[in-house]
Amino acid sequence: MKTYYDPADLPKFGTISQLQPELAEKFFDWYGAVFAEGALTQREKSLIALAVAHAVQCPYCIDAYTTDSMQKGATEQMMMEAVHVSAAIRGGASLVHGVQMMNKVNEVSM
Amino acid sequence: MALATTSLIRRGSELSNVGVQRQLLQQDAAVLSLPQFDEQLMHSGIGELRPLSPSILQINLGKMCNQACKHCHVDAGPDRTEIMSREIMQQCLDALDASTISTVDLTGGAPEMNPEFRWFVEQLSARGVMVMVRCNLTIIVANPKYHDLPQFYAEHGVHVVSSLPFYDATYTDRQRGGGVFHDSIRALKMLNDVGYGIENSGLLIDLVYNPVGALLPGPQASLEKEFKRNLSDKHNVVFNSLHCITNMPISRFLEFLVNSGNYERYMRTLVDAFNPAAAHGVMCRTTISVGYDGRLYDCDFNQMLEMPVASRVKHIAEFDEAQITSRMIATDRHCFGCTAGSGSSCGGQLA
């Protein structure tokens, strides 16, 4: 293994079932059901997946859900806005803890 | 309107040689590990692809077009001069008179640029044949002599089918040329004005979506909803149905795939998405395709790859419905385009 990530590994996702078929089957069934059209459209779900892919910084997921979002009719503007949502939550999650820091400052300060 | 590209022939591209295209589909290192289409049919239990009784005669009136889209499988454009003569059109009419085929699908190029187009539609209409025209929309506003096409279509009850790859200008113009979206909206409004797409008018205008890139088309029903909402809210135009069509690895789309490094991945995507249900419904089973010179093919894609029908009857002048229905359908790797995912045909998704 020369690199940790190889694009050729993405289509092999299904092979995780080789070492644990029952749990893999449950996972892939559930995965399929999650992305089916429901109260959210398939396109909305794909854009959420794209945003989460950026939050967890998974290159497989970014590859898969950029393609999937485009196939579902998402525009480039929609996809970049989704990435900004991801970034805003990550940045905001750090900043909102500033309140915790300030609480501690107030606790220990004269 | 600025052209998106120019024809392969005009650029002297080696892909303008159909033999080079077929070599790529059959022998290129990128596809050597992929199955052949007939192998896949056998493997999936479908067996040989046999035609049913033909219901549609799809007639290509020529390669001449006012546009030059980047993905065109016809390599059409303003520089192409090959068009169908009235003599061949008459042979098509004679064949229809002796046949049970009730629908004619006129395509091109821009079929309206053929000077005999209106005569031919009038002849078909007088016979009670259902006429579909693959209209690129912009032709309607390209020249004053075409401005009355919506009225002409309405008079003959023509079913209009038009490409519009997206509901905004960015993607549409990237594929079809600068200003195409704007002109297409103008043309759609003119079609709406004479009743096309309006409820209970009996006049149908369907749009065709095809991906702007090396992608499969998405779900037709949800894309149709998005198209309808956006075109109605932002542009005040209406249409009947959206057909999702997969881009075929032929001619200028094949050129794009090769030049952008997407060829192998795209072909693998098509093969991996093989859907037996779509394979049962492929349009070549019920369609006969006629080239501008009268030669017969299983579909418009085989026509562009110059793969003739495997039948004694090879020209519309000698059309014999029973004889042609007993043929085997000719296939190659491009056929995976019609069987991928939800399938693809000139009428949209299949499964």
GROMACS .gro file of C-alpha atoms in nm:
model
  461
    1MET     CA    1   0.000   0.000   0.000
    2LYS     CA    2   0.168   0.321  -0.124
    3THR     CA    3  -0.112   0.565  -0.037
    4TYR     CA    4  -0.397   0.561   0.213
    5TYR     CA    5  -0.654   0.672  -0.048
    6ASP     CA    6  -0.708   0.527  -0.398
    7PRO     CA    7  -1.008   0.626  -0.618
    8ALA     CA    8  -1.020   0.264  -0.739
    9ASP     CA    9  -1.123   0.164  -0.385
   10LEU     CA   10  -1.452   0.357  -0.399
   11PRO     CA   11  -1.634   0.104  -0.625
   12LYS     CA   12  -1.508  -0.171  -0.390
   13PHE     CA   13  -1.716  -0.036  -0.100
   14GLY     CA   14  -1.947  -0.337  -0.123
   15THR     CA   15  -1.661  -0.577  -0.051
   16ILE     CA   16  -1.671  -0.482   0.319
   17SER     CA   17  -1.942  -0.751   0.335
   18GLN     CA   18  -1.676  -1.022   0.289
   19LEU     CA   19  -1.569  -1.011   0.654
   20GLN     CA   20  -1.913  -0.945   0.806
   21PRO     CA   21  -2.201  -1.013   0.562
   22GLU     CA   22  -2.501  -0.978   0.798
   23LEU     CA   23  -2.410  -0.634   0.932
   24ALA     CA   24  -2.302  -0.512   0.587
   25GLU     CA   25  -2.637  -0.619   0.441
   26LYS     CA   26  -2.823  -0.430   0.713
   27PHE     CA   27  -2.604  -0.124   0.651
   28PHE     CA   28  -2.649  -0.119   0.271
   29ASP     CA   29  -3.025  -0.176   0.296
   30TRP     CA   30  -3.054   0.107   0.545
   31TYR     CA   31  -2.823   0.328   0.335
   32GLY     CA   32  -3.044   0.275   0.030
   33ALA     CA   33  -3.358   0.355   0.225
   34VAL     CA   34  -3.203   0.672   0.370
   35PHE     CA   35  -3.135   0.814   0.022
   36ALA     CA   36  -3.474   0.724  -0.129
   37GLU     CA   37  -3.713   1.009  -0.214
   38GLY     CA   38  -3.907   1.093   0.103
   39ALA     CA   39  -4.007   1.409   0.286
   40LEU     CA   40  -3.674   1.533   0.148
   41THR     CA   41  -3.606   1.501  -0.224
   42GLN     CA   42  -3.318   1.286  -0.348
   43ARG     CA   43  -3.140   1.604  -0.454
   44GLU     CA   44  -3.172   1.760  -0.108
   45LYS     CA   45  -3.037   1.441   0.050
   46SER     CA   46  -2.747   1.434  -0.193
   47LEU     CA   47  -2.656   1.796  -0.108
   48ILE     CA   48  -2.673   1.717   0.266
   49ALA     CA   49  -2.443   1.419   0.201
   50LEU     CA   50  -2.206   1.647   0.009
   51ALA     CA   51  -2.195   1.894   0.301
   52VAL     CA   52  -2.136   1.616   0.555
   53ALA     CA   53  -1.868   1.467   0.327
   54HIS     CA   54  -1.680   1.797   0.359
   55ALA     CA   55  -1.731   1.809   0.735
   56VAL     CA   56  -1.589   1.458   0.780
   57GLN     CA   57  -1.340   1.526   0.495
   58CYS     CA   58  -1.399   1.191   0.327
   59PRO     CA   59  -1.251   1.195  -0.027
   60TYR     CA   60  -1.459   0.893  -0.131
   61CYS     CA   61  -1.777   1.070  -0.023
   62ILE     CA   62  -1.678   1.398  -0.191
   63ASP     CA   63  -1.614   1.209  -0.519
   64ALA     CA   64  -1.941   1.015  -0.492
   65TYR     CA   65  -2.169   1.299  -0.381
   66THR     CA   66  -2.031   1.562  -0.620
   67THR     CA   67  -2.122   1.325  -0.905
   68ASP     CA   68  -2.450   1.228  -0.743
   69SER     CA   69  -2.553   1.589  -0.674
   70MET     CA   70  -2.484   1.681  -1.039
   71GLN     CA   71  -2.682   1.379  -1.160
   72LYS     CA   72  -2.971   1.485  -0.938
   73GLY     CA   73  -2.970   1.826  -1.107
   74ALA     CA   74  -2.786   2.033  -0.843
   75THR     CA   75  -2.604   2.337  -0.979
   76GLU     CA   76  -2.246   2.436  -0.899
   77GLN     CA   77  -2.380   2.726  -0.690
   78MET     CA   78  -2.595   2.486  -0.484
   79MET     CA   79  -2.299   2.256  -0.422
   80MET     CA   80  -2.067   2.537  -0.312
   81GLU     CA   81  -2.338   2.676  -0.081
   82ALA     CA   82  -2.365   2.328   0.072
   83VAL     CA   83  -1.988   2.330   0.134
   84HIS     CA   84  -2.022   2.672   0.301
   85VAL     CA   85  -2.297   2.535   0.526
   86SER     CA   86  -2.057   2.259   0.626
   87ALA     CA   87  -1.776   2.510   0.690
   88ALA     CA   88  -2.008   2.745   0.883
   89ILE     CA   89  -2.117   2.467   1.118
   90ARG     CA   90  -1.758   2.356   1.171
   91GLY     CA   91  -1.638   2.714   1.229
   92GLY     CA   92  -1.945   2.799   1.435
   93ALA     CA   93  -1.898   2.490   1.647
   94SER     CA   94  -1.555   2.618   1.748
   95LEU     CA   95  -1.669   2.976   1.802
   96VAL     CA   96  -1.979   2.894   2.008
   97HIS     CA   97  -1.745   2.724   2.257
   98GLY     CA   98  -1.604   3.071   2.309
   99VAL     CA   99  -1.901   3.117   2.543
  100GLN     CA  100  -1.770   2.826   2.750
  101MET     CA  101  -1.430   2.993   2.756
  102MET     CA  102  -1.589   3.321   2.868
  103ASN     CA  103  -1.790   3.140   3.137
  104LYS     CA  104  -1.465   2.994   3.273
  105VAL     CA  105  -1.297   3.334   3.254
  106ASN     CA  106  -1.583   3.484   3.457
  107GLU     CA  107  -1.568   3.196   3.706
  108VAL     CA  108  -1.203   3.235   3.785
  109SER     CA  109  -1.162   3.612   3.747
  110MET     CA  110  -1.187   3.868   4.023
  111MET     CA  111  -2.583   3.315  -3.095
  112ALA     CA  112  -2.226   3.181  -3.063
  113LEU     CA  113  -2.158   2.822  -3.164
  114ALA     CA  114  -2.043   2.590  -2.883
  115THR     CA  115  -1.799   2.417  -3.116
  116THR     CA  116  -1.758   2.322  -3.484
  117SER     CA  117  -1.806   1.989  -3.656
  118LEU     CA  118  -1.539   1.718  -3.635
  119ILE     CA  119  -1.530   1.715  -4.014
  120ARG     CA  120  -1.463   2.086  -4.036
  121ARG     CA  121  -1.181   2.056  -3.783
  122GLY     CA  122  -1.034   1.759  -3.970
  123SER     CA  123  -1.056   1.551  -3.649
  124GLU     CA  124  -0.965   1.185  -3.687
  125LEU     CA  125  -1.290   1.104  -3.501
  126SER     CA  126  -1.484   1.229  -3.806
  127ASN     CA  127  -1.383   0.888  -3.945
  128VAL     CA  128  -1.649   0.649  -3.817
  129GLY     CA  129  -1.398   0.363  -3.834
  130VAL     CA  130  -1.185   0.539  -3.571
  131GLN     CA  131  -1.490   0.578  -3.344
  132ARG     CA  132  -1.581   0.210  -3.375
  133GLN     CA  133  -1.223   0.110  -3.311
  134LEU     CA  134  -1.232   0.316  -2.988
  135LEU     CA  135  -1.557   0.147  -2.878
  136GLN     CA  136  -1.432  -0.203  -2.958
  137GLN     CA  137  -1.055  -0.212  -2.912
  138ASP     CA  138  -0.932   0.080  -2.706
  139ALA     CA  139  -0.732  -0.017  -2.395
  140ALA     CA  140  -0.984   0.180  -2.185
  141VAL     CA  141  -1.264  -0.066  -2.267
  142LEU     CA  142  -1.079  -0.395  -2.318
  143SER     CA  143  -1.177  -0.527  -1.973
  144LEU     CA  144  -1.544  -0.436  -2.026
  145PRO     CA  145  -1.793  -0.684  -2.172
  146GLN     CA  146  -1.933  -0.650  -2.522
  147PHE     CA  147  -2.302  -0.554  -2.529
  148ASP     CA  148  -2.418  -0.886  -2.679
  149GLU     CA  149  -2.218  -1.073  -2.410
  150GLN     CA  150  -2.397  -0.872  -2.143
  151LEU     CA  151  -2.736  -0.955  -2.299
  152MET     CA  152  -2.652  -1.327  -2.292
  153HIS     CA  153  -2.510  -1.308  -1.941
  154SER     CA  154  -2.822  -1.138  -1.806
  155GLY     CA  155  -3.052  -1.397  -1.968
  156ILE     CA  156  -3.206  -1.161  -2.224
  157GLY     CA  157  -3.039  -1.335  -2.517
  158GLU     CA  158  -3.051  -1.197  -2.869
  159LEU     CA  159  -3.208  -0.857  -2.928
  160ARG     CA  160  -3.500  -0.909  -3.167
  161PRO     CA  161  -3.731  -0.640  -3.300
  162LEU     CA  162  -4.104  -0.623  -3.232
  163SER     CA  163  -4.346  -0.491  -3.492
  164PRO     CA  164  -4.224  -0.137  -3.578
  165SER     CA  165  -4.439   0.150  -3.454
  166ILE     CA  166  -4.212   0.449  -3.523
  167LEU     CA  167  -4.026   0.551  -3.837
  168GLN     CA  168  -3.753   0.792  -3.728
  169ILE     CA  169  -3.634   0.993  -4.025
  170ASN     CA  170  -3.317   1.199  -4.019
  171LEU     CA  171  -3.373   1.489  -4.257
  172GLY     CA  172  -3.007   1.588  -4.260
  173LYS     CA  173  -2.702   1.697  -4.070
  174MET     CA  174  -2.747   2.069  -4.135
  175CYS     CA  175  -2.807   2.266  -3.813
  176ASN     CA  176  -2.799   2.628  -3.692
  177GLN     CA  177  -2.634   2.506  -3.370
  178ALA     CA  178  -2.317   2.302  -3.306
  179CYS     CA  179  -2.362   2.147  -2.962
  180LYS     CA  180  -2.061   1.998  -2.786
  181HIS     CA  181  -2.229   1.661  -2.731
  182CYS     CA  182  -2.390   1.612  -3.076
  183HIS     CA  183  -2.380   1.246  -3.186
  184VAL     CA  184  -2.469   1.351  -3.543
  185ASP     CA  185  -2.170   1.589  -3.580
  186ALA     CA  186  -2.429   1.833  -3.711
  187GLY     CA  187  -2.363   2.202  -3.769
  188PRO     CA  188  -2.401   2.495  -4.007
  189ASP     CA  189  -2.122   2.359  -4.229
  190ARG     CA  190  -2.293   2.023  -4.293
  191THR     CA  191  -2.477   2.008  -4.624
  192GLU     CA  192  -2.607   1.648  -4.628
  193ILE     CA  193  -2.988   1.667  -4.635
  194MET     CA  194  -3.270   1.439  -4.750
  195SER     CA  195  -3.408   1.498  -5.100
  196ARG     CA  196  -3.780   1.508  -5.188
  197GLU     CA  197  -3.726   1.185  -5.381
  198ILE     CA  198  -3.619   0.998  -5.065
  199MET     CA  199  -3.903   1.162  -4.870
  200GLN     CA  200  -4.145   1.027  -5.130
  201GLN     CA  201  -3.996   0.681  -5.082
  202CYS     CA  202  -4.059   0.719  -4.706
  203LEU     CA  203  -4.423   0.811  -4.781
  204ASP     CA  204  -4.460   0.511  -5.012
  205ALA     CA  205  -4.316   0.284  -4.742
  206LEU     CA  206  -4.557   0.427  -4.483
  207ASP     CA  207  -4.853   0.375  -4.719
  208ALA     CA  208  -4.770   0.004  -4.730
  209SER     CA  209  -4.698  -0.024  -4.358
  210THR     CA  210  -4.874  -0.032  -4.019
  211ILE     CA  211  -4.635   0.231  -3.876
  212SER     CA  212  -4.843   0.518  -3.739
  213THR     CA  213  -4.581   0.758  -3.598
  214VAL     CA  214  -4.302   0.946  -3.774
  215ASP     CA  215  -4.025   1.108  -3.572
  216LEU     CA  216  -3.838   1.376  -3.769
  217THR     CA  217  -3.489   1.458  -3.658
  218GLY     CA  218  -3.161   1.603  -3.784
  219GLY     CA  219  -2.960   1.838  -3.756
  220ALA     CA  220  -3.235   2.094  -3.750
  221PRO     CA  221  -3.497   1.917  -3.966
  222GLU     CA  222  -3.669   2.248  -4.037
  223MET     CA  223  -3.365   2.366  -4.238
  224ASN     CA  224  -3.443   2.107  -4.505
  225PRO     CA  225  -3.623   2.312  -4.777
  226GLU     CA  226  -3.869   2.024  -4.830
  227PHE     CA  227  -3.954   2.001  -4.456
  228ARG     CA  228  -4.297   2.167  -4.471
  229TRP     CA  229  -4.399   1.976  -4.781
  230PHE     CA  230  -4.305   1.651  -4.608
  231VAL     CA  231  -4.496   1.734  -4.285
  232GLU     CA  232  -4.803   1.829  -4.493
  233GLN     CA  233  -4.786   1.496  -4.679
  234LEU     CA  234  -4.752   1.301  -4.352
  235SER     CA  235  -5.028   1.498  -4.185
  236ALA     CA  236  -5.264   1.439  -4.481
  237ARG     CA  237  -5.213   1.063  -4.432
  238GLY     CA  238  -5.316   1.087  -4.066
  239VAL     CA  239  -4.965   0.995  -3.950
  240MET     CA  240  -4.872   1.120  -3.602
  241VAL     CA  241  -4.572   1.351  -3.658
  242MET     CA  242  -4.306   1.428  -3.398
  243VAL     CA  243  -4.038   1.689  -3.470
  244ARG     CA  244  -3.708   1.710  -3.279
  245CYS     CA  245  -3.696   2.091  -3.281
  246ASN     CA  246  -3.392   2.259  -3.125
  247LEU     CA  247  -3.611   2.565  -3.039
  248THR     CA  248  -3.355   2.829  -3.150
  249ILE     CA  249  -3.431   2.759  -3.516
  250ILE     CA  250  -3.774   2.920  -3.458
  251VAL     CA  251  -3.611   3.257  -3.382
  252ALA     CA  252  -3.300   3.212  -3.603
  253ASN     CA  253  -3.452   3.372  -3.913
  254PRO     CA  254  -3.786   3.542  -3.991
  255LYS     CA  255  -3.873   3.261  -4.235
  256TYR     CA  256  -3.898   3.025  -3.936
  257HIS     CA  257  -4.099   3.255  -3.703
  258ASP     CA  258  -4.430   3.095  -3.808
  259LEU     CA  259  -4.314   2.737  -3.731
  260PRO     CA  260  -4.522   2.720  -3.408
  261GLN     CA  261  -4.834   2.802  -3.609
  262PHE     CA  262  -4.737   2.549  -3.876
  263TYR     CA  263  -4.678   2.280  -3.611
  264ALA     CA  264  -5.013   2.357  -3.447
  265GLU     CA  265  -5.201   2.335  -3.779
  266HIS     CA  266  -5.066   1.983  -3.831
  267GLY     CA  267  -5.090   1.870  -3.469
  268VAL     CA  268  -4.714   1.809  -3.461
  269HIS     CA  269  -4.578   1.676  -3.131
  270VAL     CA  270  -4.274   1.898  -3.062
  271VAL     CA  271  -3.979   1.751  -2.870
  272SER     CA  272  -3.700   1.993  -2.781
  273SER     CA  273  -3.364   1.974  -2.610
  274LEU     CA  274  -3.307   2.196  -2.310
  275PRO     CA  275  -3.030   2.053  -2.095
  276PHE     CA  276  -3.100   2.277  -1.798
  277TYR     CA  277  -3.342   2.538  -1.672
  278ASP     CA  278  -3.079   2.810  -1.661
  279ALA     CA  279  -2.846   2.973  -1.911
  280THR     CA  280  -2.510   2.868  -1.764
  281TYR     CA  281  -2.536   2.496  -1.830
  282THR     CA  282  -2.750   2.522  -2.143
  283ASP     CA  283  -2.513   2.765  -2.315
  284ARG     CA  284  -2.204   2.567  -2.211
  285GLN     CA  285  -2.333   2.267  -2.404
  286ARG     CA  286  -2.533   2.427  -2.685
  287GLY     CA  287  -2.370   2.768  -2.747
  288GLY     CA  288  -2.383   3.126  -2.619
  289GLY     CA  289  -2.734   3.275  -2.616
  290VAL     CA  290  -2.907   2.940  -2.677
  291PHE     CA  291  -3.097   2.947  -2.347
  292HIS     CA  292  -3.230   3.298  -2.412
  293ASP     CA  293  -3.339   3.207  -2.765
  294SER     CA  294  -3.489   2.877  -2.644
  295ILE     CA  295  -3.707   3.061  -2.390
  296ARG     CA  296  -3.823   3.302  -2.662
  297ALA     CA  297  -3.916   3.007  -2.883
  298LEU     CA  298  -4.094   2.827  -2.597
  299LYS     CA  299  -4.304   3.138  -2.534
  300MET     CA  300  -4.399   3.145  -2.904
  301LEU     CA  301  -4.499   2.776  -2.881
  302ASN     CA  302  -4.700   2.844  -2.562
  303ASP     CA  303  -4.872   3.137  -2.739
  304VAL     CA  304  -5.023   2.905  -3.003
  305GLY     CA  305  -5.129   2.651  -2.738
  306TYR     CA  306  -4.829   2.418  -2.699
  307GLY     CA  307  -4.798   2.291  -2.341
  308ILE     CA  308  -5.131   2.448  -2.245
  309GLU     CA  309  -5.376   2.214  -2.073
  310ASN     CA  310  -5.646   2.064  -2.297
  311SER     CA  311  -5.502   2.225  -2.613
  312GLY     CA  312  -5.404   1.881  -2.748
  313LEU     CA  313  -5.070   2.035  -2.852
  314LEU     CA  314  -4.769   1.870  -2.690
  315ILE     CA  315  -4.424   2.019  -2.627
  316ASP     CA  316  -4.186   1.789  -2.441
  317LEU     CA  317  -3.838   1.886  -2.331
  318VAL     CA  318  -3.528   1.667  -2.338
  319TYR     CA  319  -3.273   1.679  -2.056
  320ASN     CA  320  -2.928   1.537  -2.107
  321PRO     CA  321  -2.638   1.576  -1.864
  322VAL     CA  322  -2.386   1.853  -1.927
  323GLY     CA  323  -2.083   1.628  -1.874
  324ALA     CA  324  -1.971   1.269  -1.816
  325LEU     CA  325  -2.266   1.186  -1.593
  326LEU     CA  326  -2.575   0.969  -1.607
  327PRO     CA  327  -2.907   1.154  -1.608
  328GLY     CA  328  -3.085   1.177  -1.273
  329PRO     CA  329  -3.439   1.067  -1.187
  330GLN     CA  330  -3.677   1.189  -1.459
  331ALA     CA  331  -3.980   1.257  -1.237
  332SER     CA  332  -3.797   1.477  -0.987
  333LEU     CA  333  -3.602   1.663  -1.258
  334GLU     CA  334  -3.931   1.726  -1.441
  335LYS     CA  335  -4.072   1.889  -1.126
  336GLU     CA  336  -3.763   2.114  -1.095
  337PHE     CA  337  -3.777   2.210  -1.463
  338LYS     CA  338  -4.148   2.291  -1.443
  339ARG     CA  339  -4.115   2.499  -1.126
  340ASN     CA  340  -3.811   2.695  -1.246
  341LEU     CA  341  -3.930   2.757  -1.603
  342SER     CA  342  -4.273   2.862  -1.485
  343ASP     CA  343  -4.157   3.084  -1.193
  344LYS     CA  344  -3.860   3.248  -1.362
  345HIS     CA  345  -3.958   3.252  -1.728
  346ASN     CA  346  -4.334   3.202  -1.740
  347VAL     CA  347  -4.314   2.910  -1.985
  348VAL     CA  348  -4.484   2.570  -1.962
  349PHE     CA  349  -4.427   2.229  -2.119
  350ASN     CA  350  -4.575   1.878  -2.095
  351SER     CA  351  -4.311   1.617  -2.007
  352LEU     CA  352  -3.938   1.600  -1.951
  353HIS     CA  353  -3.746   1.315  -2.118
  354CYS     CA  354  -3.409   1.224  -1.968
  355ILE     CA  355  -3.166   1.100  -2.234
  356THR     CA  356  -2.819   0.957  -2.171
  357ASN     CA  357  -2.537   1.102  -2.380
  358MET     CA  358  -2.402   0.842  -2.623
  359PRO     CA  359  -2.028   0.785  -2.663
  360ILE     CA  360  -2.045   0.877  -3.031
  361SER     CA  361  -1.901   1.159  -3.239
  362ARG     CA  362  -1.858   1.488  -3.048
  363PHE     CA  363  -1.955   1.346  -2.708
  364LEU     CA  364  -1.701   1.068  -2.763
  365GLU     CA  365  -1.446   1.339  -2.846
  366PHE     CA  366  -1.527   1.518  -2.519
  367LEU     CA  367  -1.492   1.192  -2.321
  368VAL     CA  368  -1.153   1.113  -2.472
  369ASN     CA  369  -1.012   1.467  -2.451
  370SER     CA  370  -1.129   1.520  -2.091
  371GLY     CA  371  -0.992   1.184  -1.972
  372ASN     CA  372  -1.343   1.060  -1.886
  373TYR     CA  373  -1.378   0.788  -2.152
  374GLU     CA  374  -1.287   0.483  -1.942
  375ARG     CA  375  -1.481   0.596  -1.634
  376TYR     CA  376  -1.790   0.685  -1.838
  377MET     CA  377  -1.796   0.353  -2.023
  378ARG     CA  378  -1.750   0.165  -1.695
  379THR     CA  379  -2.033   0.367  -1.540
  380LEU     CA  380  -2.264   0.273  -1.831
  381VAL     CA  381  -2.171  -0.097  -1.807
  382ASP     CA  382  -2.197  -0.109  -1.424
  383ALA     CA  383  -2.543   0.050  -1.446
  384PHE     CA  384  -2.672  -0.212  -1.698
  385ASN     CA  385  -3.041  -0.263  -1.624
  386PRO     CA  386  -3.211  -0.571  -1.779
  387ALA     CA  387  -3.553  -0.405  -1.749
  388ALA     CA  388  -3.431  -0.115  -1.961
  389ALA     CA  389  -3.277  -0.360  -2.210
  390HIS     CA  390  -3.620  -0.517  -2.271
  391GLY     CA  391  -3.764  -0.178  -2.362
  392VAL     CA  392  -3.493  -0.035  -2.588
  393MET     CA  393  -3.636   0.173  -2.871
  394CYS     CA  394  -3.455  -0.015  -3.149
  395ARG     CA  395  -3.708  -0.295  -3.097
  396THR     CA  396  -3.995  -0.078  -3.221
  397THR     CA  397  -3.822   0.188  -3.430
  398ILE     CA  398  -3.674   0.194  -3.779
  399SER     CA  399  -3.427   0.473  -3.847
  400VAL     CA  400  -3.385   0.625  -4.195
  401GLY     CA  401  -3.074   0.818  -4.293
  402TYR     CA  402  -3.084   1.131  -4.510
  403ASP     CA  403  -2.983   0.912  -4.806
  404GLY     CA  404  -3.263   0.659  -4.741
  405ARG     CA  405  -3.051   0.388  -4.582
  406LEU     CA  406  -3.204   0.196  -4.293
  407TYR     CA  407  -3.068   0.151  -3.940
  408ASP     CA  408  -3.181   0.010  -3.604
  409CYS     CA  409  -3.157   0.356  -3.445
  410ASP     CA  410  -3.015   0.704  -3.496
  411PHE     CA  411  -2.699   0.606  -3.304
  412ASN     CA  412  -2.625   0.306  -3.528
  413GLN     CA  413  -2.692   0.540  -3.819
  414MET     CA  414  -2.418   0.778  -3.706
  415LEU     CA  415  -2.179   0.484  -3.657
  416GLU     CA  416  -2.277   0.363  -4.007
  417MET     CA  417  -2.390   0.022  -3.877
  418PRO     CA  418  -2.661  -0.077  -4.130
  419VAL     CA  419  -2.957  -0.304  -4.052
  420ALA     CA  420  -2.871  -0.675  -4.068
  421SER     CA  421  -3.139  -0.735  -4.329
  422ARG     CA  422  -3.166  -0.793  -4.703
  423VAL     CA  423  -3.371  -0.472  -4.704
  424LYS     CA  424  -3.123  -0.188  -4.658
  425HIS     CA  425  -3.296   0.112  -4.816
  426ILE     CA  426  -3.635   0.277  -4.766
  427ALA     CA  427  -3.708   0.232  -5.140
  428GLU     CA  428  -3.719  -0.145  -5.087
  429PHE     CA  429  -3.894  -0.132  -4.746
  430ASP     CA  430  -4.069  -0.456  -4.653
  431GLU     CA  431  -4.211  -0.459  -4.300
  432ALA     CA  432  -4.215  -0.838  -4.254
  433GLN     CA  433  -3.864  -0.875  -4.391
  434ILE     CA  434  -3.718  -0.599  -4.175
  435THR     CA  435  -3.894  -0.724  -3.860
  436SER     CA  436  -3.721  -1.060  -3.893
  437ARG     CA  437  -3.374  -0.906  -3.862
  438MET     CA  438  -3.129  -0.918  -3.571
  439ILE     CA  439  -3.050  -0.581  -3.413
  440ALA     CA  440  -2.689  -0.469  -3.461
  441THR     CA  441  -2.514  -0.369  -3.137
  442ASP     CA  442  -2.182  -0.240  -3.007
  443ARG     CA  443  -2.058  -0.093  -2.678
  444HIS     CA  444  -2.243   0.239  -2.730
  445CYS     CA  445  -2.565   0.039  -2.670
  446PHE     CA  446  -2.483   0.038  -2.297
  447GLY     CA  447  -2.594   0.402  -2.311
  448CYS     CA  448  -2.957   0.296  -2.366
  449THR     CA  449  -2.957   0.032  -2.091
  450ALA     CA  450  -2.783   0.221  -1.809
  451GLY     CA  451  -2.976   0.299  -1.492
  452SER     CA  452  -3.332   0.386  -1.575
  453GLY     CA  453  -3.251   0.338  -1.943
  454SER     CA  454  -3.266   0.591  -2.223
  455SER     CA  455  -3.453   0.633  -2.547
  456CYS     CA  456  -3.572   0.916  -2.769
  457GLY     CA  457  -3.881   0.910  -2.545
  458GLY     CA  458  -3.681   0.935  -2.221
  459GLN     CA  459  -3.628   0.682  -1.945
  460LEU     CA  460  -3.743   0.322  -1.996
  461ALA     CA  461  -3.763   0.156  -1.655
   0.00000   0.00000   0.00000
